[in-house]
N, CA and C atoms as an extended XYZ file, in Angstrom:
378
Properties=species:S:1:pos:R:3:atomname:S:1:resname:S:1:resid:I:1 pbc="F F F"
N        20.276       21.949        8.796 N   UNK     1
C        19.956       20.578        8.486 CA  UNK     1
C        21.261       19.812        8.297 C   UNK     1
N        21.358       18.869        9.037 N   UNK     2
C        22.549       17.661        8.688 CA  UNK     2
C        21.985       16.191        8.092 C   UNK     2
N        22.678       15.906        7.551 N   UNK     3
C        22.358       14.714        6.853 CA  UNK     3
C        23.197       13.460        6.909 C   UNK     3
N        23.224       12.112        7.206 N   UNK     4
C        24.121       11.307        7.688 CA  UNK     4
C        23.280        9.750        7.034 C   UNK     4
N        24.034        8.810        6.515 N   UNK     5
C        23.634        7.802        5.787 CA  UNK     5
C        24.489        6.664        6.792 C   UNK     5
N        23.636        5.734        6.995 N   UNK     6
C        24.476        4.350        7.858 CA  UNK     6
C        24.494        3.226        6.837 C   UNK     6
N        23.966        3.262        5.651 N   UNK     7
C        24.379        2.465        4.493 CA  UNK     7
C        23.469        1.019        5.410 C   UNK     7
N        22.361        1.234        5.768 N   UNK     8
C        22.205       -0.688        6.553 CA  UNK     8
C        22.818       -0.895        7.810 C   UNK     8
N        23.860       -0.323        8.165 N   UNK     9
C        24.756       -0.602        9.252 CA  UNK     9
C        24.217       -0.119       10.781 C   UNK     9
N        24.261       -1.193       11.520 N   UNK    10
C        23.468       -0.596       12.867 CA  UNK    10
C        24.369       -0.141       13.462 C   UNK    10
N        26.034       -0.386       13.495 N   UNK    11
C        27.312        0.297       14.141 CA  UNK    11
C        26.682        1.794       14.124 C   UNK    11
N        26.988        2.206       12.486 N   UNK    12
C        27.111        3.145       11.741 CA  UNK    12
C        25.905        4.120       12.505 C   UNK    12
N        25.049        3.512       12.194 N   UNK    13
C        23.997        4.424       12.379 CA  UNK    13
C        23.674        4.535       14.492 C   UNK    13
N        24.474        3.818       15.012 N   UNK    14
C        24.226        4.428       16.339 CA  UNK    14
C        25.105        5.391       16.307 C   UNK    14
N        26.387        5.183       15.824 N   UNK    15
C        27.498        6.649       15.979 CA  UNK    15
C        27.402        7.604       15.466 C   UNK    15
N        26.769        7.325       14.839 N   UNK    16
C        25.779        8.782       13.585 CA  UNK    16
C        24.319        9.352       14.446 C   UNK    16
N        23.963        8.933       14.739 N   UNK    17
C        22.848        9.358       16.022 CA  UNK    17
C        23.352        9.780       17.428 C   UNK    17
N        24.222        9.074       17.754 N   UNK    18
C        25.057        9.704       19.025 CA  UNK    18
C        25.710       11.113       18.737 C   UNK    18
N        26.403       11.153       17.235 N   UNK    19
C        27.392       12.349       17.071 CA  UNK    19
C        26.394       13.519       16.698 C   UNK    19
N        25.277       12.591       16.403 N   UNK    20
C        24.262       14.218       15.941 CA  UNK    20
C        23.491       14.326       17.552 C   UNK    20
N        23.010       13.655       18.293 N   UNK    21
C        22.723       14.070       19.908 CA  UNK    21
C        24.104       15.184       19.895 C   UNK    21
N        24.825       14.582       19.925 N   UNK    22
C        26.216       15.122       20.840 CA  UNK    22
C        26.098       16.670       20.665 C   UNK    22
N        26.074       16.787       19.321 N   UNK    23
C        25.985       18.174       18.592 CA  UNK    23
C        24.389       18.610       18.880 C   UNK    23
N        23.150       18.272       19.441 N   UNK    24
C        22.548       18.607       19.921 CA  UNK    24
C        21.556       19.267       19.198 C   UNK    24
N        21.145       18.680       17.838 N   UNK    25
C        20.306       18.471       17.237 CA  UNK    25
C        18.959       19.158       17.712 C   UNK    25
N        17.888       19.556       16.851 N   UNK    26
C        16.471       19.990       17.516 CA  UNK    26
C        15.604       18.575       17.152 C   UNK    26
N        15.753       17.537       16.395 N   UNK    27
C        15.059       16.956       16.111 CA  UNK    27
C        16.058       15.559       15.101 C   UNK    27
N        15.185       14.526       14.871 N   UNK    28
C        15.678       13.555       14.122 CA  UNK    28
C        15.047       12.756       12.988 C   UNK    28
N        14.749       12.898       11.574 N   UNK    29
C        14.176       11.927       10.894 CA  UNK    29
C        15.057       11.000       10.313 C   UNK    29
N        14.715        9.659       10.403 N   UNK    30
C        15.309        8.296       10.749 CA  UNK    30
C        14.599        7.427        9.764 C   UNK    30
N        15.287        6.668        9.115 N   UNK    31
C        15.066        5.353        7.820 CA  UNK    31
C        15.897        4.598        8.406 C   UNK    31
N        15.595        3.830        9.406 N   UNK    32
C        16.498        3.126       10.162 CA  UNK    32
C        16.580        1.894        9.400 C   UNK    32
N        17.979        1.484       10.039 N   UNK    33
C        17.952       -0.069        9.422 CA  UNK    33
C        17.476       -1.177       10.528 C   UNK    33
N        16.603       -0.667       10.917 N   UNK    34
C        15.782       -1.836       11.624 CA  UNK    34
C        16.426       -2.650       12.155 C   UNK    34
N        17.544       -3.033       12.806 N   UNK    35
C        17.963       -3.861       13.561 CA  UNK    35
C        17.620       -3.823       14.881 C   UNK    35
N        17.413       -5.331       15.845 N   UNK    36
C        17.063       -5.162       17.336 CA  UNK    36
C        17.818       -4.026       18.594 C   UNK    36
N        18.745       -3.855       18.493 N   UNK    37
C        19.266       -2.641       19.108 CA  UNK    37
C        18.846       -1.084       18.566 C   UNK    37
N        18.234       -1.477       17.497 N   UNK    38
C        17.868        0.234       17.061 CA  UNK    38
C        16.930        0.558       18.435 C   UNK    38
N        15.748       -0.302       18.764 N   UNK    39
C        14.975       -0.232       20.306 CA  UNK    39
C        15.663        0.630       21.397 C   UNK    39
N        17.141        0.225       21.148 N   UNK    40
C        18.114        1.102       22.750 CA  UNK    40
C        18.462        2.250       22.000 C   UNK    40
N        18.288        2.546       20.936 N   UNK    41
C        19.035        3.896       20.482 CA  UNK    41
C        17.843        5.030       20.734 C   UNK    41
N        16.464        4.515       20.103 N   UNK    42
C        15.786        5.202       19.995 CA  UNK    42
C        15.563        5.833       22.193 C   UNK    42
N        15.544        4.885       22.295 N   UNK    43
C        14.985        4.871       23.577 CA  UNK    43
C        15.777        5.776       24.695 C   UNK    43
N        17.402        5.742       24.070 N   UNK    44
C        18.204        6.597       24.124 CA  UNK    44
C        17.943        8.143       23.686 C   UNK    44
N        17.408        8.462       22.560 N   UNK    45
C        16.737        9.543       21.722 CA  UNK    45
C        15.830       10.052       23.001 C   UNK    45
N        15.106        9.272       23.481 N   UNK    46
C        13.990        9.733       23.732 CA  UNK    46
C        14.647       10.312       25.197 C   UNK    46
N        15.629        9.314       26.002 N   UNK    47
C        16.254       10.552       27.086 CA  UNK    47
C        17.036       11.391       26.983 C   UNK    47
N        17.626       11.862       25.396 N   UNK    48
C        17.780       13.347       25.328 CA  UNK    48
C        16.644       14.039       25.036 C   UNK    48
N        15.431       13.618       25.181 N   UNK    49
C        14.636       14.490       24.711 CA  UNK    49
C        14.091       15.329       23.864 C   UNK    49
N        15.005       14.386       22.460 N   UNK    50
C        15.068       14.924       21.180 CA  UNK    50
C        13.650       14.453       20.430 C   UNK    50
N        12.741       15.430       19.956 N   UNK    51
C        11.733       14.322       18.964 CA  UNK    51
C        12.531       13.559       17.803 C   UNK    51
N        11.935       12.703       17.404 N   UNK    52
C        12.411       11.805       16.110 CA  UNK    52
C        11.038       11.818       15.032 C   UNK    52
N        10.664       11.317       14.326 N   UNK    53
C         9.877       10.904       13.516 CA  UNK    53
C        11.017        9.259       12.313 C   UNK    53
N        10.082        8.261       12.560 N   UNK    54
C        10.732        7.202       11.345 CA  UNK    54
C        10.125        7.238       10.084 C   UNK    54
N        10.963        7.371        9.441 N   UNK    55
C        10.304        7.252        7.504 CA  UNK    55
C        10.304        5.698        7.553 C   UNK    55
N         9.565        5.578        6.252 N   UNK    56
C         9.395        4.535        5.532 CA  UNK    56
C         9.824        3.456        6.170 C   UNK    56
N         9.899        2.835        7.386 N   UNK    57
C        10.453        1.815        7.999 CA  UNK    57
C         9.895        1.878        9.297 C   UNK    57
N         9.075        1.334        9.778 N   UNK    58
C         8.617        0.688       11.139 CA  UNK    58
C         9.360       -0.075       11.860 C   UNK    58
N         9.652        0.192       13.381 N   UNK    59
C        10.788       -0.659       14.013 CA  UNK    59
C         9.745       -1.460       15.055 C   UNK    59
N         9.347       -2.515       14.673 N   UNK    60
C         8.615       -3.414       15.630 CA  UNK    60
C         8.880       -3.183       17.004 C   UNK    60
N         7.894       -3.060       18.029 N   UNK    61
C         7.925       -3.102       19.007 CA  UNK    61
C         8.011       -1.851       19.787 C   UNK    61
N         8.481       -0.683       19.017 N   UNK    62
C         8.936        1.167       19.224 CA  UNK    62
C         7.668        1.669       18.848 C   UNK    62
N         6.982        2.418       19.965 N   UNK    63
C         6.145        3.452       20.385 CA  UNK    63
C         6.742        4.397       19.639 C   UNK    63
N         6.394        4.971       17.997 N   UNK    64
C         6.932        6.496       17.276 CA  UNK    64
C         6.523        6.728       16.586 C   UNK    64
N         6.505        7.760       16.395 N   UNK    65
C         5.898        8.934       14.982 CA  UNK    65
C         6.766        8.204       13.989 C   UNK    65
N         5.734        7.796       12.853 N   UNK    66
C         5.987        7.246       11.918 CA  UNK    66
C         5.170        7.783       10.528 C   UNK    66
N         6.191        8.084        9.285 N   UNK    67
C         5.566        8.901        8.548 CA  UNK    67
C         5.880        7.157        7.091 C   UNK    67
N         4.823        6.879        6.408 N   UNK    68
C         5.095        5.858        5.404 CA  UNK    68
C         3.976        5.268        4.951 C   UNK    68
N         4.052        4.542        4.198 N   UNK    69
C         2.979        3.703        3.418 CA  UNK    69
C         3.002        1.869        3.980 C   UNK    69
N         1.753        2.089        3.140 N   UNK    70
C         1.332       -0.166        3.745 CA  UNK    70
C         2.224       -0.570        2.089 C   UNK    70
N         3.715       -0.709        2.725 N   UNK    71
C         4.115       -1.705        1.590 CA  UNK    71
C         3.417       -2.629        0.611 C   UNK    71
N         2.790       -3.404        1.904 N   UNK    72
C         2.130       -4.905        1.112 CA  UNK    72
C         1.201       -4.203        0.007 C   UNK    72
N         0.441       -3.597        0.216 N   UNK    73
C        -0.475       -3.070       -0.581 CA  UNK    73
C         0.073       -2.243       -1.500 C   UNK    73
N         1.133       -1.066       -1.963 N   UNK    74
C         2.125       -0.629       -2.332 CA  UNK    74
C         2.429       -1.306       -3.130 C   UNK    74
N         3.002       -2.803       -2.997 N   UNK    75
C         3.569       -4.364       -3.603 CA  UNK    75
C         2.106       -4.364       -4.848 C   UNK    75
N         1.608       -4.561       -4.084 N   UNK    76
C         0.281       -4.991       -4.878 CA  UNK    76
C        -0.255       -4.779       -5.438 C   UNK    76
N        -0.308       -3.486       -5.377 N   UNK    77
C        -0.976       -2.474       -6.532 CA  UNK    77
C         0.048       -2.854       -7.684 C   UNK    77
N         1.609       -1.787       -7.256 N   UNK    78
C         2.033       -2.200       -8.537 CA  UNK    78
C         2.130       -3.470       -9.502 C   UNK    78
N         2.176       -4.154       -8.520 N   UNK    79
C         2.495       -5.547       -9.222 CA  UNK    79
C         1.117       -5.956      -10.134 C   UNK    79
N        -0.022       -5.239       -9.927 N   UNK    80
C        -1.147       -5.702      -10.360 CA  UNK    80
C        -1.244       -4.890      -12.042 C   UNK    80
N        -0.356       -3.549      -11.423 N   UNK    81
C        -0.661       -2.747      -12.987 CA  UNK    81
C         1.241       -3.582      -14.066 C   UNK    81
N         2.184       -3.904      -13.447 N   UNK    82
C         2.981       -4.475      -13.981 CA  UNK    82
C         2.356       -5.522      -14.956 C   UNK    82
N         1.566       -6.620      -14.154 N   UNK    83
C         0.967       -7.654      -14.945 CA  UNK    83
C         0.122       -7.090      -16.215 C   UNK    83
N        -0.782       -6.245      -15.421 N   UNK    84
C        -1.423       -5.406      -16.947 CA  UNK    84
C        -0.757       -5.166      -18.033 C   UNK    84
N         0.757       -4.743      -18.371 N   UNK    85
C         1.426       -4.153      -19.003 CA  UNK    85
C         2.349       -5.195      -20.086 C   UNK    85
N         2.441       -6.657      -19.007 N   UNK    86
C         2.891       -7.400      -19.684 CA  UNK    86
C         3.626       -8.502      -18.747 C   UNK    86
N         3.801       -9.823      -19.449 N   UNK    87
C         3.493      -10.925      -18.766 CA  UNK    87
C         5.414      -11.489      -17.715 C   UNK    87
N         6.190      -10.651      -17.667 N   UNK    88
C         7.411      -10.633      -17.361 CA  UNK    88
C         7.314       -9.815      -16.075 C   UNK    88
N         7.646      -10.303      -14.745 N   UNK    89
C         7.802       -9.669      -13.462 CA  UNK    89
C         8.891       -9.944      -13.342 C   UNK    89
N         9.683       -8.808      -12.138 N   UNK    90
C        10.987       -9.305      -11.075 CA  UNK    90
C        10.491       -8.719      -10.322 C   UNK    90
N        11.505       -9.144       -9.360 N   UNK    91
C        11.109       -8.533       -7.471 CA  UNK    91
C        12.593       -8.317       -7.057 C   UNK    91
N        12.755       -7.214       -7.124 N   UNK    92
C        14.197       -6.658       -6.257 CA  UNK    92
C        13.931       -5.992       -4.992 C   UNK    92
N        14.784       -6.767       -3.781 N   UNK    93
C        14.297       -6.256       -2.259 CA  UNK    93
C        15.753       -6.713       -1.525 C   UNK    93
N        15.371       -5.863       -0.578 N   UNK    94
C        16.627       -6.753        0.828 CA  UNK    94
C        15.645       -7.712        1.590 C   UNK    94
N        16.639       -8.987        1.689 N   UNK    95
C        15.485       -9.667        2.600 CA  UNK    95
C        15.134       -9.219        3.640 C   UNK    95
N        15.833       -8.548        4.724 N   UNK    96
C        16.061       -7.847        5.954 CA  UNK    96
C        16.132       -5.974        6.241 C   UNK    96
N        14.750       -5.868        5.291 N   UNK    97
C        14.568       -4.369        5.358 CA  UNK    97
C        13.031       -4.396        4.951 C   UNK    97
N        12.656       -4.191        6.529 N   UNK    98
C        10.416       -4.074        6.769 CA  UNK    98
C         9.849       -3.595        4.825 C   UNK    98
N        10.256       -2.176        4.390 N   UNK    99
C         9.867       -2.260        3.282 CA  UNK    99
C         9.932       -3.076        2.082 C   UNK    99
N        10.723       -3.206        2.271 N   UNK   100
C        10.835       -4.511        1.206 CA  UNK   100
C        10.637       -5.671        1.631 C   UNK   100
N        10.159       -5.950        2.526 N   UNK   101
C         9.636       -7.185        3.032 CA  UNK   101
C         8.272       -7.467        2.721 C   UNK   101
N         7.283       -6.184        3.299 N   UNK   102
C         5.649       -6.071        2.562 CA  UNK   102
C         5.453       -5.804        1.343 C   UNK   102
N         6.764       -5.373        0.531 N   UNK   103
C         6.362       -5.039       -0.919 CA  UNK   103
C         6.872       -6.492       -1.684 C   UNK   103
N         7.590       -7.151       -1.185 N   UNK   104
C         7.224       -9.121       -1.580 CA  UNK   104
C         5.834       -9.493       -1.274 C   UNK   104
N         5.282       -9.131       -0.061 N   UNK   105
C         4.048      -10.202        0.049 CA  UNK   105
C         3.059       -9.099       -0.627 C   UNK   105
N         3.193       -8.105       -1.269 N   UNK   106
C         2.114       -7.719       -1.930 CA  UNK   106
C         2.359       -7.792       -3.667 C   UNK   106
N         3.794       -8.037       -3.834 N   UNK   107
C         3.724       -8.917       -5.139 CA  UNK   107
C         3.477      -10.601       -5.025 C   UNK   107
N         3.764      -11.650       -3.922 N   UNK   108
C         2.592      -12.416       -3.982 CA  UNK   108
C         1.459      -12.181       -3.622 C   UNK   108
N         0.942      -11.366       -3.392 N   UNK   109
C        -0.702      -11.597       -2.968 CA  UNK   109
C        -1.419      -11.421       -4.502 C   UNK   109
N        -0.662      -10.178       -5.552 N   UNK   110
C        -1.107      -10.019       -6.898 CA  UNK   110
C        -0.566      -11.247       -7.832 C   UNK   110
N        -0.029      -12.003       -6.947 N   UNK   111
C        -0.038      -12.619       -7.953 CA  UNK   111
C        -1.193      -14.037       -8.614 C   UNK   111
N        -1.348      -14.152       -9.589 N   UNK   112
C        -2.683      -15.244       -9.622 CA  UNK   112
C        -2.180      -16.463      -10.632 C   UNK   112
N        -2.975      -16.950      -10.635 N   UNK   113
C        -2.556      -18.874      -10.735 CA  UNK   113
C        -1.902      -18.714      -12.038 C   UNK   113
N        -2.246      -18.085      -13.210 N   UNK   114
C        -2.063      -18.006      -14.395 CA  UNK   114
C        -0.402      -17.800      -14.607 C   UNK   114
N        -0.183      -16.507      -13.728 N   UNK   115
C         0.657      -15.962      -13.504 CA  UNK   115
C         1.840      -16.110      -11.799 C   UNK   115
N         2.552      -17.330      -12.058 N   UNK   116
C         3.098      -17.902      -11.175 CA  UNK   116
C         4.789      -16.773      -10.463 C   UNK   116
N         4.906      -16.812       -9.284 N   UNK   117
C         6.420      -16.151       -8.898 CA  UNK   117
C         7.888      -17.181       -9.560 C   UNK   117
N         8.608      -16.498      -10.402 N   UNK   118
C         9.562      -17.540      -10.706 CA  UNK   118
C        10.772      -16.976       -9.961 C   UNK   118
N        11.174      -18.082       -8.962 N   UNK   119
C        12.143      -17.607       -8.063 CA  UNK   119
C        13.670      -17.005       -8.741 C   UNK   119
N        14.144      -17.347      -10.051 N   UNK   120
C        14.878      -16.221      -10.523 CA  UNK   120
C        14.690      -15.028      -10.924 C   UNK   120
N        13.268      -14.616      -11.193 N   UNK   121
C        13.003      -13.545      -11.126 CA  UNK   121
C        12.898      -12.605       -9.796 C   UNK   121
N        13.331      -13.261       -8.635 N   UNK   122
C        13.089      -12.362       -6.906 CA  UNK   122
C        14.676      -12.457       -6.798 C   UNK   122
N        15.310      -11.316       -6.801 N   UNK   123
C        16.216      -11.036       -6.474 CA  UNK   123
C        16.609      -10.131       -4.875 C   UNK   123
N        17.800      -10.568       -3.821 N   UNK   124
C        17.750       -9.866       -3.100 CA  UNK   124
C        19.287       -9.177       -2.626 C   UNK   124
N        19.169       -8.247       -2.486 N   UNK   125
C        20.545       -7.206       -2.277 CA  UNK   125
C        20.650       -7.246       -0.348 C   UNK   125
N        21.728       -7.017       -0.165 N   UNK   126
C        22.043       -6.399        1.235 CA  UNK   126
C        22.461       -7.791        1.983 C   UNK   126
């Protein structure tokens, strides 16, 4: 097993997928950072003939084995038992990362009139 982190970086993470092809890998699980060229990498993957599987991150538009959860709903739940617990929310996410994108709209969807989103409380990293 090798293990390789692109930190977000789509550079990173094609030369980190190329150097593990290179070395000729049996397989690939991938938390991609979703950027539009990830499409040519994978697609690349697929003419070495390597399987892949993607965690927790769906790459729009890519035909793949995908192992993860419905964020939004994920969002929502928790956010629904947060409110239970007490009347103070935040929202920490990257704006530009699929999971954390559905786990915002499923802390607004829990959220209800009483209980309004206060935009200093949504914080975003990356």
């Amino acid at each position: 097993m090798m293990i390789s982190i692109s930190e977000e970086d789509a550079q990173l993470e094609r030369d980190e997928v190329k150097l593990l092809l290179d070395r000729r890998v049996d397989a690939l699980v991938l938390a991609s950072a979703q950027t539009p060229a990830c499409k040519d990498l994978f697609r690349a993957t697929e003419e070495h003939k390597v399987p892949y599987v993607l965690i927790d991150r769906k790459i729009a538009g890519l035909k793949a084995n995908y192992v993860g959860v419905n964020d939004a709903t994920v969002g929502q739940i928790a956010t629904e038992h947060l409110i239970a617990c007490g009347p103070l929310l935040a929202h920490i996410g990257g704006p530009k990362i699929g999971s954390a994108i559905g786990r915002m709209e499923g802390y607004r969807r829990a959220s209800r009139p009483s209980i309004s989103i206060d935009g200093s409380f949504v914080v975003y990293f990356c």
